[in-house]
Coordinates of C-alpha atoms in Angstrom, one line a residue:
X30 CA 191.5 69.2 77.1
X31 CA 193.0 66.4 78.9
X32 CA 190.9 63.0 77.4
X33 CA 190.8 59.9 78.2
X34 CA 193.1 57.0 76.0
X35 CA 191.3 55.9 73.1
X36 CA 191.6 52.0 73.9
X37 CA 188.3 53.0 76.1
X38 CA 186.0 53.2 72.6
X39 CA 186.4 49.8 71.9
X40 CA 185.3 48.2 75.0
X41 CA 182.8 50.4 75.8
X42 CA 181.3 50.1 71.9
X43 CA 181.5 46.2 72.5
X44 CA 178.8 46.9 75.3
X45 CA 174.5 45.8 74.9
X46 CA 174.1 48.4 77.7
X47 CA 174.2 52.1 77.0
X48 CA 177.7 53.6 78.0
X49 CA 179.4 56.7 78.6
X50 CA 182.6 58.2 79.1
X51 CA 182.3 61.2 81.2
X52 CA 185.1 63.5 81.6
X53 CA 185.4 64.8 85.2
X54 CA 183.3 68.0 84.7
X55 CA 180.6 66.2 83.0
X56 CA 181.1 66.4 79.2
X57 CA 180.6 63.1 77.5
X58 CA 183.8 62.1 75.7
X59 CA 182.1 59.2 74.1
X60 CA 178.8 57.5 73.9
X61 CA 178.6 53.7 72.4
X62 CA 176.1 52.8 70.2
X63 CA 173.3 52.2 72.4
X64 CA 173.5 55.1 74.2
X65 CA 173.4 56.9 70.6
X66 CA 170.2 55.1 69.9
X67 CA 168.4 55.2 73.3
X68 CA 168.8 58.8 74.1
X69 CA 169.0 59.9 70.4
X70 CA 171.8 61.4 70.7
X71 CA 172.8 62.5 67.0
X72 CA 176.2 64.5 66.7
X73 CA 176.6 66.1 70.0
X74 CA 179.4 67.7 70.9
X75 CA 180.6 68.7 73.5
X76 CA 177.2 67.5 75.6
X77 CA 176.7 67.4 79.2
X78 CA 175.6 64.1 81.1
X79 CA 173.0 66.1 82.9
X80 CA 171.2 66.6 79.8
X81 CA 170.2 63.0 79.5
X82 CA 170.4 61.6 82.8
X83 CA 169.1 62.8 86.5
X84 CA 170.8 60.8 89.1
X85 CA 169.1 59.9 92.3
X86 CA 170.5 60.0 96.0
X87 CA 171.2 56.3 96.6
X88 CA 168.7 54.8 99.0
X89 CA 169.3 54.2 102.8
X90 CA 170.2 50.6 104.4
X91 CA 166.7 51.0 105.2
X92 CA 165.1 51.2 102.0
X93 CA 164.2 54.4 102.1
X94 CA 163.4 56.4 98.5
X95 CA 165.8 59.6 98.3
X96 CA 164.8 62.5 98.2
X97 CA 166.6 64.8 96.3
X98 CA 168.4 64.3 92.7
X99 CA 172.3 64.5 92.5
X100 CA 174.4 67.2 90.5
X101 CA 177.7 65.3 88.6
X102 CA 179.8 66.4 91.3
X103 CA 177.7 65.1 93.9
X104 CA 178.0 61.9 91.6
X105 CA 181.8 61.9 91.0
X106 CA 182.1 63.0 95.1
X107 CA 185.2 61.2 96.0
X108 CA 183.2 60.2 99.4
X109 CA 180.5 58.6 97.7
X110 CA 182.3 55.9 95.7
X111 CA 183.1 52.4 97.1
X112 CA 186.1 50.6 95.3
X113 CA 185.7 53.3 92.8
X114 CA 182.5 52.0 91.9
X115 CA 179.1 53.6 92.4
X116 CA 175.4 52.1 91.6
X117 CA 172.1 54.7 92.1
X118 CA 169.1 54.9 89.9
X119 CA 167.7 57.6 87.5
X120 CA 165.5 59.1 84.9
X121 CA 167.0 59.1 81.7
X122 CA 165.8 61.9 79.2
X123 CA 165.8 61.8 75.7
X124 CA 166.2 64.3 73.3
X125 CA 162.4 64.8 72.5
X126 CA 161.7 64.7 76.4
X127 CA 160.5 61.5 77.5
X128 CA 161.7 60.2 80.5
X129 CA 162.0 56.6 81.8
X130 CA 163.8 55.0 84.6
X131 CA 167.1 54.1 84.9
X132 CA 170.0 52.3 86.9
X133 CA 173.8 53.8 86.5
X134 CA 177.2 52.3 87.4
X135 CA 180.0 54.9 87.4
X136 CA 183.6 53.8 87.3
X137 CA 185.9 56.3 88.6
X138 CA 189.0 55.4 86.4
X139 CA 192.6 57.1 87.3
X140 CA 194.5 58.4 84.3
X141 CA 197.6 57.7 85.9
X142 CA 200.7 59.5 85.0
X143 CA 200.9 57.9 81.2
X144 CA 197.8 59.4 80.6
X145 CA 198.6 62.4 82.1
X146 CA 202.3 63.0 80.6
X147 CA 200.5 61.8 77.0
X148 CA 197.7 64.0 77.4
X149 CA 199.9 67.7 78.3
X150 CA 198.6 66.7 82.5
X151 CA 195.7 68.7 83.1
X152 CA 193.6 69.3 86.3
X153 CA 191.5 66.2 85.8
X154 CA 193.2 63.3 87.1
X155 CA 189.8 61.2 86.7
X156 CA 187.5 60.1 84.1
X157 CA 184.4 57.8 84.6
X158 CA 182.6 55.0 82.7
X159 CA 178.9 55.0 83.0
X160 CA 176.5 52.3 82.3
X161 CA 173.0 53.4 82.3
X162 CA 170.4 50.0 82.3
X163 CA 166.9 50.7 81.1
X164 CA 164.8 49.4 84.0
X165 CA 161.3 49.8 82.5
X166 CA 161.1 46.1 81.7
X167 CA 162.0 45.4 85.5
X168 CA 159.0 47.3 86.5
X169 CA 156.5 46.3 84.7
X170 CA 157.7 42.6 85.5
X171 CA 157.5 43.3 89.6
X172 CA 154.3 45.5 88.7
X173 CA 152.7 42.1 87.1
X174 CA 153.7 40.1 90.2
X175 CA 152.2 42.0 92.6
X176 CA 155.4 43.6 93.9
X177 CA 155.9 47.5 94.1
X178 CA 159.3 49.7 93.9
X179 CA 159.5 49.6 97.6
X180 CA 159.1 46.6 98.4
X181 CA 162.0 45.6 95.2
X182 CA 164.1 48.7 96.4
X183 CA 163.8 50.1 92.3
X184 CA 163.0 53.4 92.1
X185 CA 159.8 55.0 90.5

């Protein structure tokens, strides 16, 4: 398996947010501490991102909800990212089955031939970083104000 360089454990573990690294086919590589805690994740190996995270289409310049959820490779779509940087929201799952809503940011980070020569190459050329925000607390903020997910363009 070609993985990503282990100076990414550090930074990411240094982060309040939950965070990922996500190999290319969707196996999570690493998990900080948050993430651990937040999606009680205890011991995986080997886990899929799918299993703790449904990504939504992004919404239209018109503010417009989606509607349909994204596979990982619709996520990690090479069309979809914009200076290797992608932002959509979510419901994040936890172990026990509750669900709550989320907002990702997925890094598309290139290996680069170091990586790849130090790693035996490999198919996989990429490897993401996802932070995944809790947004419940937003909600119920815009709820007390009055304001509603369309209007704030979060997602339900």
């Amino acid at each position: 398996m070609n993985l990503p360089p282990e100076f990414i454990r550090p930074i990411l573990d240094g982060s309040a947010e939950s965070s990922f690294v996500v190999l290319g086919n969707g196996q999570i590589w690493h998990a900080n501490e948050a993430a651990r805690n937040k999606f009680e994740i205890f011991g995986f190996t080997e886990s899929d991102i799918g299993s703790y995270i449904d990504f939504f289409a992004p919404q239209s310049s018109r503010g417009e909800k989606p509607a349909l959820s994204l596979s990982w490779d619709e996520m990690t779509s090479a069309a979809t990212f914009e200076g290797g940087r992608k932002k959509t929201n979510g419901i994040g799952k936890t172990t026990n089955g509750e669900g709550f809503p989320v907002q990702t940011t997925l890094i598309k980070v290139n290996r680069g031939a170091s990586c790849e020569i130090l790693n035996g190459g490999g198919e996989d050329r990429y490897f993401f970083c996802l932070y995944v925000r809790d947004i419940t607390p937003d909600q119920l903020r815009n709820r007390q104000r009055g304001e509603f997910p369309e209007e704030t363009g979060t997602q339900a």
